Short mmCIF file of C-alpha atoms and ligand atoms in Angstrom, two decimals:
data_model
loop_
_atom_site.label_atom_id
_atom_site.label_comp_id
_atom_site.label_asym_id
_atom_site.label_seq_id
_atom_site.Cartn_x
_atom_site.Cartn_y
_atom_site.Cartn_z
CA MET E 1 148.06 19.54 -50.12
CA LEU E 2 150.78 17.09 -49.09
CA PRO E 3 154.04 18.34 -49.96
CA ALA E 4 155.00 17.19 -53.32
CA SER E 5 158.23 15.60 -51.93
CA PHE E 6 156.10 13.49 -49.83
CA HIS E 7 153.48 12.34 -52.56
CA PRO E 8 153.13 8.53 -52.66
CA ALA E 9 153.51 8.39 -56.31
CA SER E 10 156.95 10.22 -56.23
CA VAL E 11 158.76 7.14 -55.22
CA PRO E 12 159.94 4.50 -57.58
CA ALA E 13 159.25 0.93 -57.22
CA ALA E 14 161.70 -1.14 -54.85
CA ARG E 15 164.69 -2.64 -56.21
CA GLU E 16 168.21 -3.01 -54.82
CA ARG E 17 168.93 -0.13 -52.49
CA GLY E 18 172.17 1.44 -51.46
CA LEU E 19 172.09 2.71 -47.83
CA ALA E 20 173.76 5.35 -45.87
CA ILE E 21 173.00 5.23 -42.09
CA LEU E 22 173.83 8.29 -40.25
CA GLY E 23 173.91 7.35 -36.73
CA SER E 24 174.24 3.59 -37.08
CA THR E 25 175.67 3.14 -33.60
CA GLY E 26 172.13 4.27 -32.06
CA SER E 27 169.10 2.83 -31.28
CA ILE E 28 167.32 3.41 -34.75
CA GLY E 29 170.82 2.79 -36.38
CA THR E 30 171.27 -0.56 -35.06
CA GLN E 31 167.71 -1.58 -35.64
CA THR E 32 168.18 -0.44 -39.40
CA LEU E 33 171.29 -2.78 -39.59
CA GLU E 34 169.04 -5.77 -38.19
CA ILE E 35 166.74 -5.17 -41.10
CA ALA E 36 169.62 -4.86 -43.66
CA THR E 37 170.54 -8.56 -42.15
CA LEU E 38 167.13 -9.69 -42.94
CA PHE E 39 167.39 -8.68 -46.98
CA PRO E 40 171.01 -8.82 -47.86
CA GLU E 41 170.32 -8.99 -51.40
CA ARG E 42 168.11 -6.13 -51.61
CA LEU E 43 169.57 -3.57 -48.94
CA GLN E 44 173.18 -3.00 -49.43
CA VAL E 45 174.84 -1.13 -46.63
CA ARG E 46 177.14 1.43 -48.52
CA ALA E 47 178.15 3.78 -45.59
CA LEU E 48 177.73 4.00 -41.85
CA ALA E 49 178.36 7.08 -39.59
CA ALA E 50 178.48 7.63 -35.88
CA GLY E 51 179.64 10.42 -33.51
CA SER E 52 182.25 8.95 -31.14
CA ASN E 53 181.57 5.17 -30.77
CA GLY E 54 184.34 3.88 -33.14
CA ALA E 55 184.56 0.54 -31.58
CA LEU E 56 180.92 -0.20 -32.31
CA LEU E 57 181.28 1.45 -35.67
CA ALA E 58 184.57 -0.84 -36.59
CA GLU E 59 182.24 -4.08 -35.36
CA GLN E 60 179.54 -2.86 -37.78
CA ALA E 61 181.92 -2.18 -40.57
CA ARG E 62 183.54 -5.76 -40.19
CA GLN E 63 180.12 -7.47 -40.28
CA TYR E 64 178.58 -5.30 -43.07
CA ARG E 65 181.55 -4.30 -45.16
CA PRO E 66 180.19 -0.82 -46.37
CA ASP E 67 182.34 1.12 -48.83
CA VAL E 68 183.08 3.93 -46.20
CA VAL E 69 182.74 4.63 -42.73
CA CYS E 70 182.76 8.00 -40.81
CA LEU E 71 183.01 9.01 -37.02
CA ALA E 72 182.02 12.73 -36.40
CA ASP E 73 184.63 12.90 -33.54
CA GLU E 74 187.88 13.23 -35.28
CA THR E 75 190.08 12.13 -32.20
CA GLY E 76 188.74 8.58 -32.70
CA TYR E 77 190.15 8.40 -36.21
CA ALA E 78 193.49 6.71 -35.87
CA ALA E 79 192.17 4.12 -33.68
CA LEU E 80 189.22 3.49 -36.38
CA LYS E 81 191.52 3.47 -39.17
CA GLU E 82 193.78 1.05 -37.50
CA SER E 83 191.02 -1.38 -36.50
CA LEU E 84 189.54 -1.57 -40.00
CA ALA E 85 193.21 -1.93 -41.67
CA GLY E 86 193.29 -4.34 -44.28
CA THR E 87 189.52 -4.44 -44.74
CA GLY E 88 189.22 -2.02 -47.90
CA VAL E 89 186.76 0.07 -45.79
CA ARG E 90 187.52 3.66 -46.28
CA VAL E 91 187.70 5.68 -43.17
CA LEU E 92 186.73 9.29 -42.77
CA ALA E 93 186.48 11.73 -39.61
CA GLY E 94 184.69 15.07 -38.91
CA VAL E 95 181.60 16.54 -39.51
CA ASP E 96 182.61 17.69 -43.01
CA ALA E 97 182.99 13.95 -43.92
CA LEU E 98 179.54 13.26 -42.43
CA ALA E 99 178.20 15.46 -45.50
CA GLU E 100 180.51 13.53 -47.87
CA ILE E 101 178.48 10.36 -46.94
CA ALA E 102 175.23 11.73 -47.44
CA MET E 103 175.77 12.46 -50.94
CA LEU E 104 177.82 9.43 -52.21
CA ASP E 105 176.62 8.15 -55.64
CA THR E 106 176.26 4.53 -54.52
CA VAL E 107 173.59 5.67 -51.91
CA ASP E 108 169.81 5.76 -52.83
CA VAL E 109 168.49 5.91 -49.41
CA VAL E 110 169.99 8.04 -46.28
CA VAL E 111 168.77 7.00 -43.07
CA ALA E 112 168.73 10.18 -40.81
CA ALA E 113 169.23 8.49 -37.44
CA ILE E 114 171.72 10.78 -35.78
CA VAL E 115 170.30 12.35 -32.51
CA GLY E 116 169.44 15.82 -32.16
CA ALA E 117 170.51 19.26 -34.09
CA ALA E 118 173.82 17.70 -34.88
CA GLY E 119 171.73 15.63 -37.75
CA LEU E 120 170.51 18.88 -39.44
CA ARG E 121 173.20 19.51 -41.57
CA PRO E 122 174.03 15.92 -43.21
CA THR E 123 170.27 15.66 -43.57
CA LEU E 124 170.21 18.81 -45.65
CA VAL E 125 172.87 17.51 -47.70
CA ALA E 126 171.11 14.36 -48.49
CA VAL E 127 168.24 16.16 -49.50
CA GLU E 128 170.24 18.60 -51.72
CA ALA E 129 171.78 15.45 -53.24
CA GLY E 130 168.37 14.16 -54.08
CA LYS E 131 168.35 11.42 -52.09
CA THR E 132 165.57 9.37 -50.45
CA VAL E 133 165.91 10.35 -46.67
CA ALA E 134 164.30 7.93 -44.24
CA LEU E 135 163.94 10.52 -41.47
CA ALA E 136 164.21 9.46 -37.84
CA ASN E 137 165.84 12.91 -36.67
CA LYS E 138 162.83 14.68 -36.06
CA GLU E 139 164.90 17.54 -34.67
CA THR E 140 165.74 18.41 -38.21
CA LEU E 141 162.02 19.16 -39.28
CA VAL E 142 161.59 20.84 -36.01
CA MET E 143 164.64 23.49 -36.57
CA ALA E 144 164.43 23.67 -40.15
CA GLY E 145 161.10 22.31 -41.64
CA ALA E 146 160.48 25.10 -44.08
CA LEU E 147 164.17 25.03 -45.60
CA VAL E 148 164.03 21.04 -45.60
CA GLN E 149 160.71 21.12 -47.58
CA ARG E 150 161.87 23.86 -50.09
CA LEU E 151 165.22 22.16 -50.45
CA ALA E 152 163.08 18.79 -51.25
CA ARG E 153 161.09 20.32 -53.88
CA GLU E 154 164.03 21.98 -55.65
CA HIS E 155 166.19 19.10 -55.82
CA GLY E 156 163.61 16.31 -56.02
CA ALA E 157 164.33 14.62 -52.90
CA THR E 158 161.85 12.62 -51.04
CA LEU E 159 161.41 12.42 -47.22
CA LEU E 160 159.99 9.15 -45.76
CA PRO E 161 158.96 8.97 -42.15
CA VAL E 162 160.69 6.60 -39.65
CA ASP E 163 159.17 8.01 -36.41
CA SER E 164 156.20 5.44 -35.74
CA GLU E 165 153.31 7.92 -35.51
CA HIS E 166 154.23 9.71 -38.69
CA SER E 167 154.60 6.27 -40.73
CA ALA E 168 151.49 5.34 -39.16
CA ILE E 169 149.82 8.42 -40.77
CA PHE E 170 151.75 8.12 -43.97
CA GLN E 171 150.45 4.53 -44.22
CA CYS E 172 146.81 5.69 -43.48
CA LEU E 173 147.35 8.41 -46.39
CA VAL E 174 148.29 5.90 -49.22
CA GLY E 175 145.94 6.33 -51.84
CA GLU E 176 143.76 9.01 -50.03
CA ASP E 177 143.32 12.66 -51.23
CA PRO E 178 145.24 14.97 -49.19
CA THR E 179 142.66 17.48 -49.12
CA ALA E 180 140.12 14.97 -47.46
CA ILE E 181 142.02 14.98 -44.12
CA GLU E 182 140.13 16.66 -41.19
CA MET E 183 142.21 15.62 -38.47
CA LEU E 184 145.68 13.85 -37.62
CA THR E 185 145.52 12.06 -34.07
CA LEU E 186 149.17 11.30 -32.78
CA THR E 187 149.24 8.77 -30.05
CA ALA E 188 151.55 8.98 -27.07
CA SER E 189 152.26 6.33 -24.64
CA GLY E 190 152.39 9.03 -21.87
CA GLY E 191 155.59 8.03 -20.78
CA PRO E 192 156.73 6.62 -17.21
CA PHE E 193 155.20 9.50 -15.34
CA ARG E 194 151.52 9.37 -16.91
CA ALA E 195 149.84 8.70 -13.67
CA ARG E 196 152.54 10.42 -11.22
CA PRO E 197 151.18 13.19 -8.89
CA ALA E 198 152.47 16.49 -10.03
CA ASP E 199 153.79 17.49 -6.64
CA THR E 200 156.26 14.69 -6.95
CA PHE E 201 157.76 15.79 -10.30
CA SER E 202 160.48 17.66 -8.63
CA THR E 203 161.93 14.58 -6.95
CA ILE E 204 162.16 12.67 -10.36
CA THR E 205 165.39 10.87 -10.93
CA ARG E 206 167.58 10.34 -13.98
CA ALA E 207 166.91 6.69 -13.79
CA GLU E 208 163.21 6.92 -13.35
CA ALA E 209 162.95 9.10 -16.32
CA LEU E 210 164.93 6.86 -18.33
CA ALA E 211 162.68 3.69 -17.73
CA HIS E 212 160.13 4.10 -20.62
CA PRO E 213 157.60 1.65 -20.20
CA ASN E 214 156.87 0.72 -24.05
CA TRP E 215 160.04 1.61 -25.92
CA SER E 216 163.75 1.13 -25.74
CA MET E 217 165.62 4.05 -27.39
CA GLY E 218 168.43 6.50 -27.00
CA ALA E 219 168.57 8.74 -23.85
CA LYS E 220 167.71 11.91 -25.28
CA ILE E 221 164.54 10.67 -26.89
CA THR E 222 163.62 8.75 -23.67
CA ILE E 223 163.72 11.80 -21.64
CA ASP E 224 161.57 13.79 -24.27
CA SER E 225 159.24 11.03 -24.01
CA ALA E 226 158.75 11.41 -20.17
CA THR E 227 158.32 15.27 -20.50
CA LEU E 228 155.88 14.76 -23.56
CA MET E 229 158.31 16.85 -25.55
CA ASN E 230 158.63 14.22 -27.95
CA LYS E 231 155.07 14.12 -28.75
CA GLY E 232 155.48 18.20 -29.09
CA LEU E 233 158.43 17.66 -31.50
CA GLU E 234 156.33 14.97 -33.51
CA VAL E 235 153.34 17.42 -33.72
CA ILE E 236 155.84 20.10 -35.51
CA GLU E 237 157.12 17.14 -37.45
CA ALA E 238 153.66 16.30 -38.54
CA HIS E 239 152.97 19.77 -39.66
CA TRP E 240 155.88 19.75 -41.84
CA LEU E 241 155.54 16.03 -43.38
CA PHE E 242 151.57 16.41 -43.92
CA GLY E 243 151.33 20.36 -44.62
CA LEU E 244 148.64 20.64 -42.02
CA PRO E 245 148.13 23.41 -39.57
CA PRO E 246 148.06 23.04 -35.79
CA GLU E 247 144.50 23.12 -35.37
CA GLN E 248 144.19 19.97 -37.50
CA ILE E 249 146.72 18.01 -35.24
CA GLU E 250 145.84 16.67 -31.66
CA VAL E 251 147.62 14.41 -29.37
CA LEU E 252 145.66 11.22 -27.66
CA VAL E 253 147.44 9.60 -24.85
CA HIS E 254 147.26 5.83 -25.54
CA PRO E 255 149.19 3.92 -22.90
CA GLN E 256 149.59 0.37 -24.80
CA SER E 257 151.39 1.87 -28.07
CA ILE E 258 149.30 -0.42 -30.16
CA ILE E 259 147.67 2.13 -32.13
CA HIS E 260 150.59 3.97 -33.84
CA SER E 261 148.27 6.93 -34.96
CA LEU E 262 145.12 7.97 -36.56
CA VAL E 263 143.66 9.92 -39.45
CA THR E 264 140.20 11.29 -39.56
CA PHE E 265 138.64 12.44 -42.95
CA ARG E 266 136.03 14.99 -43.67
CA ASP E 267 133.30 12.16 -44.36
CA GLY E 268 133.86 11.02 -40.64
CA SER E 269 135.81 8.01 -41.21
CA THR E 270 138.94 7.45 -39.24
CA LYS E 271 141.96 5.27 -40.45
CA ALA E 272 144.50 3.77 -37.91
CA GLN E 273 147.53 1.65 -38.39
CA LEU E 274 148.17 -0.79 -35.72
CA GLY E 275 151.28 -2.77 -34.53
CA VAL E 276 153.33 -4.08 -31.54
CA PRO E 277 155.72 -1.24 -30.35
CA ASP E 278 158.59 -2.21 -32.47
CA MET E 279 160.58 0.23 -34.35
CA LYS E 280 161.68 -2.21 -37.03
CA VAL E 281 158.42 -2.22 -38.74
CA PRO E 282 158.30 1.64 -39.40
CA ILE E 283 162.22 1.63 -40.23
CA GLN E 284 161.41 -1.18 -42.62
CA TYR E 285 158.47 0.47 -44.32
CA ALA E 286 160.74 3.64 -44.84
CA LEU E 287 163.26 1.29 -46.67
CA THR E 288 161.15 -0.79 -48.74
CA TYR E 289 158.19 1.88 -49.63
CA PRO E 290 156.24 1.53 -51.54
CA ASP E 291 156.45 -2.18 -51.44
CA ARG E 292 156.03 -4.36 -47.81
CA TRP E 293 158.77 -6.99 -47.82
CA SER E 294 157.89 -10.42 -45.69
CA ALA E 295 159.53 -10.10 -42.20
CA PRO E 296 159.28 -11.82 -39.04
CA HIS E 297 158.51 -9.05 -36.70
CA ASP E 298 155.94 -9.78 -33.98
CA ARG E 299 152.50 -9.54 -34.96
CA ILE E 300 149.80 -8.50 -32.71
CA ASP E 301 148.21 -11.40 -30.52
CA TRP E 302 144.47 -10.15 -31.13
CA SER E 303 142.89 -13.03 -29.11
CA ALA E 304 144.98 -11.94 -26.21
CA LEU E 305 144.44 -8.13 -26.47
CA ARG E 306 141.94 -7.02 -23.94
CA CYS E 307 141.73 -3.31 -24.15
CA LEU E 308 142.92 -0.05 -25.82
CA ASP E 309 142.70 2.87 -23.39
CA PHE E 310 142.85 6.68 -24.33
CA GLU E 311 143.04 9.62 -22.36
CA ALA E 312 143.74 13.45 -23.12
CA PRO E 313 147.05 14.53 -22.53
CA ASP E 314 147.36 16.71 -19.19
CA LEU E 315 149.33 19.89 -20.24
CA GLU E 316 149.46 21.19 -16.63
CA ARG E 317 151.66 18.19 -15.68
CA PHE E 318 153.45 18.16 -19.04
CA PRO E 319 153.82 21.89 -20.02
CA SER E 320 156.35 20.86 -22.87
CA LEU E 321 153.46 19.80 -25.08
CA GLY E 322 151.87 23.16 -24.70
CA LEU E 323 155.13 24.72 -25.63
CA ALA E 324 155.48 23.01 -28.64
CA PHE E 325 152.21 23.71 -29.93
CA GLU E 326 152.55 27.60 -28.88
CA ALA E 327 156.04 27.38 -30.90
CA LEU E 328 154.50 26.01 -33.93
CA ARG E 329 151.76 28.73 -33.82
CA GLN E 330 154.20 31.56 -33.57
CA GLY E 331 155.97 29.92 -36.33
CA GLY E 332 159.58 31.46 -37.85
CA THR E 333 162.47 30.47 -35.53
CA ALA E 334 160.27 29.73 -32.55
CA PRO E 335 160.37 25.91 -33.04
CA ALA E 336 164.19 25.97 -33.36
CA VAL E 337 164.44 27.85 -30.04
CA LEU E 338 162.13 25.30 -28.65
CA ASN E 339 164.29 22.53 -30.15
CA ALA E 340 167.77 23.59 -28.71
CA ALA E 341 166.55 24.76 -25.33
CA ASN E 342 165.14 21.51 -24.87
CA GLU E 343 168.30 19.82 -26.09
CA ALA E 344 170.38 21.80 -23.68
CA ALA E 345 167.85 21.32 -20.86
CA VAL E 346 167.92 17.59 -21.24
CA ALA E 347 171.55 17.34 -21.62
CA LEU E 348 171.86 19.14 -18.05
CA PHE E 349 169.19 16.88 -16.82
CA LEU E 350 170.95 13.74 -18.06
CA ASN E 351 174.10 15.21 -16.26
CA GLU E 352 172.14 15.64 -13.29
CA GLN E 353 172.60 19.42 -13.00
CA ILE E 354 169.07 20.33 -12.98
CA GLY E 355 165.70 18.71 -11.87
CA PHE E 356 162.93 17.18 -14.31
CA ALA E 357 160.63 20.24 -13.82
CA ASP E 358 163.23 22.68 -14.53
CA ILE E 359 163.24 21.35 -18.14
CA PRO E 360 160.07 23.01 -19.42
CA GLU E 361 160.65 25.97 -17.20
CA LEU E 362 164.02 26.65 -18.96
CA ILE E 363 162.55 26.13 -22.56
CA GLU E 364 159.71 28.75 -21.81
CA ASP E 365 162.24 31.06 -20.60
CA ALA E 366 164.23 30.66 -23.83
CA LEU E 367 161.12 30.94 -25.83
CA GLY E 368 160.30 34.27 -24.07
CA GLN E 369 163.68 35.62 -24.84
CA ARG E 370 163.57 35.23 -28.42
CA THR E 371 164.80 38.22 -30.15
CA ALA E 372 166.37 36.78 -33.45
CA GLU E 373 165.14 38.04 -36.53
CA ASP E 374 163.23 35.22 -38.59
CA GLY E 375 165.08 33.70 -41.44
CA ASP E 376 165.39 30.15 -42.57
CA SER E 377 168.84 29.95 -44.11
CA LEU E 378 171.14 27.05 -42.34
CA GLU E 379 173.33 29.85 -40.98
CA ALA E 380 170.65 31.69 -39.40
CA LEU E 381 168.69 28.51 -37.73
CA ILE E 382 172.29 27.57 -36.36
CA ALA E 383 172.94 31.01 -34.75
CA VAL E 384 169.37 30.76 -33.36
CA ASP E 385 170.14 27.40 -31.69
CA GLN E 386 173.25 28.44 -30.43
CA GLU E 387 171.77 31.53 -28.82
CA ALA E 388 168.98 29.25 -27.21
CA ARG E 389 171.65 26.97 -25.70
CA ARG E 390 173.46 29.88 -24.36
CA LEU E 391 170.29 31.32 -22.63
CA VAL E 392 169.64 28.13 -21.03
CA HIS E 393 173.10 27.62 -19.65
CA ASN E 394 173.24 31.18 -18.36
CA ARG E 395 170.01 30.78 -16.72
CA VAL E 396 171.14 27.73 -15.01
CA ALA E 397 174.38 29.27 -14.03
CA VAL E 398 172.66 32.28 -12.54
CA ARG E 399 170.49 30.08 -10.38
CA ALA E 400 173.48 28.10 -9.11
P1 LIG L 501 170.57 7.23 -29.90
O1 LIG L 501 171.28 8.14 -28.60
O2 LIG L 501 170.68 5.80 -29.56
O3 LIG L 501 171.65 7.12 -31.03
C1 LIG L 501 172.28 8.45 -31.66
C2 LIG L 501 173.11 8.27 -32.72
O4 LIG L 501 173.68 9.47 -33.18
C3 LIG L 501 174.40 7.33 -32.62
O5 LIG L 501 174.65 6.64 -33.74
C4 LIG L 501 175.59 8.55 -32.07
O6 LIG L 501 176.89 7.97 -32.25
C5 LIG L 501 175.07 9.55 -33.12
N1 LIG L 501 175.66 10.64 -32.98
C6 LIG L 501 175.39 11.48 -31.94
N2 LIG L 501 175.79 12.66 -31.83
C7 LIG L 501 176.41 12.73 -33.07
C8 LIG L 501 177.39 13.90 -33.72
N3 LIG L 501 177.56 14.86 -33.08
N4 LIG L 501 177.59 13.51 -35.03
C9 LIG L 501 177.34 12.48 -35.61
N5 LIG L 501 176.64 11.27 -34.99
C10 LIG L 501 176.09 11.79 -33.89
O7 LIG L 501 169.53 7.73 -30.49
P2 LIG L 501 168.23 7.34 -31.35
O8 LIG L 501 168.59 6.26 -32.11
O9 LIG L 501 167.38 6.73 -30.20
O10 LIG L 501 167.37 8.35 -32.08
C11 LIG L 501 168.08 8.75 -33.02
C12 LIG L 501 166.92 9.78 -33.75
O11 LIG L 501 165.84 9.15 -34.09
C13 LIG L 501 166.57 11.00 -32.73
O12 LIG L 501 166.19 11.98 -33.43
C14 LIG L 501 165.16 10.48 -32.42
O13 LIG L 501 164.57 11.41 -31.90
C15 LIG L 501 164.88 9.61 -33.51
N6 LIG L 501 163.94 8.61 -33.07
C16 LIG L 501 164.30 7.68 -32.32
C17 LIG L 501 163.28 6.52 -32.04
C18 LIG L 501 163.62 5.30 -31.12
O14 LIG L 501 162.92 4.40 -31.15
N7 LIG L 501 165.05 5.17 -30.93
C19 LIG L 501 161.99 6.62 -32.51
C20 LIG L 501 161.46 7.51 -33.37
C21 LIG L 501 162.39 8.80 -33.42
P3 LIG L 501 177.56 7.46 -30.95
O15 LIG L 501 177.07 6.28 -30.75
O16 LIG L 501 178.78 7.35 -31.82
O17 LIG L 501 177.39 8.51 -29.93
MG1 LIG L 502 157.32 8.59 -32.21
#
């Protein structure tokens, strides 16, 4: 069964919507604002929040005139306050204020676009406030899928996927009986190293890993795409969004990123959702669902499209994908360990303190050392997250 909170019938028809964009200065956040620009009458930007980029947040606030802005990093408060003096925009700072933004009365849709585990707490607050959550922050579901779904049921919140694969599946499922699903097929571009020989992985540089062939995204998800951990996190995300076990979720490499994902039904029929690789399309669908609003996003030029290629993922060169499936099968806090170890390892790689091939090794090591009792309270999950990060840092310190 699809979780009740995700059933197509549970969202009211589109009307004017108040938006809070958590992570407004990032790749998803700025593209969400581009969509708000297209529909100034129907999408009202009520609140914006960022981590530490106060300069861009101030610029956005001057353009979109939200009621309130929030910077998670309190050290930037004074400068932000000064730069917005006289605008009437309320300025907040600190992680507790992020939560305040997620539950504002004037907000209907909270766009959860903070990167990583930092997005968990404000997203949970939005769910507890019964908001519609346009969810880009997949780490929230990987860490705390059971908790999020339980709270969404209790508080009548609706989760709408922003991730292109999950949006594709969601679009394929509108009007379908969820019990008729046989298989979800998540497509993956394969990232920049799809054809790179395994024996050269140890020499992969930060710049090479940040050069994604099809998508322009934040640094963390770009590295996740290069290791295929992004697809692993998406498998876990799909499990929680669509309520299916790992045996009914598969990954297919499709280098052109035109087919965003597929659903096969028990009668042998397969539906797919296609489009040019542009996150604005799935972001907009999450903001306007169940309607589709006219927009000038690029269309596929069918007469120029020559071929769509597919291949199975190579789990030997990309062990992170297999680790994510394994963590999902183990259940409990294993996905939270996987997520935290991955975030710590990716940050170390971006800092050029470890090599590309070290990332999956560190994650496997952290998963192997998991000792924490299972428990899905926020406090328990944060403790598991911290412990996994510590394991990764200790292991790297020992090696150095
Ligand atoms: P970016 O790195 O581009 O942006 C991250 C955003 O989060 C920025 O606004 C950043 O603020 C903010 N942020 C970072 N740390 C904190 C913190 N501690 N507290 C509050 N805010 C913080 O990431 P993306 O936009 O690429 O990705 C965002 C999420 O969406 C991720 O979970 C990613 O997996 C998911 N996603 C992204 C896609 C994409 O195409 N980019 C596609 C599908 C999913 P600041 O600028 O101040 O640092
Ligand atoms: Mg995706």
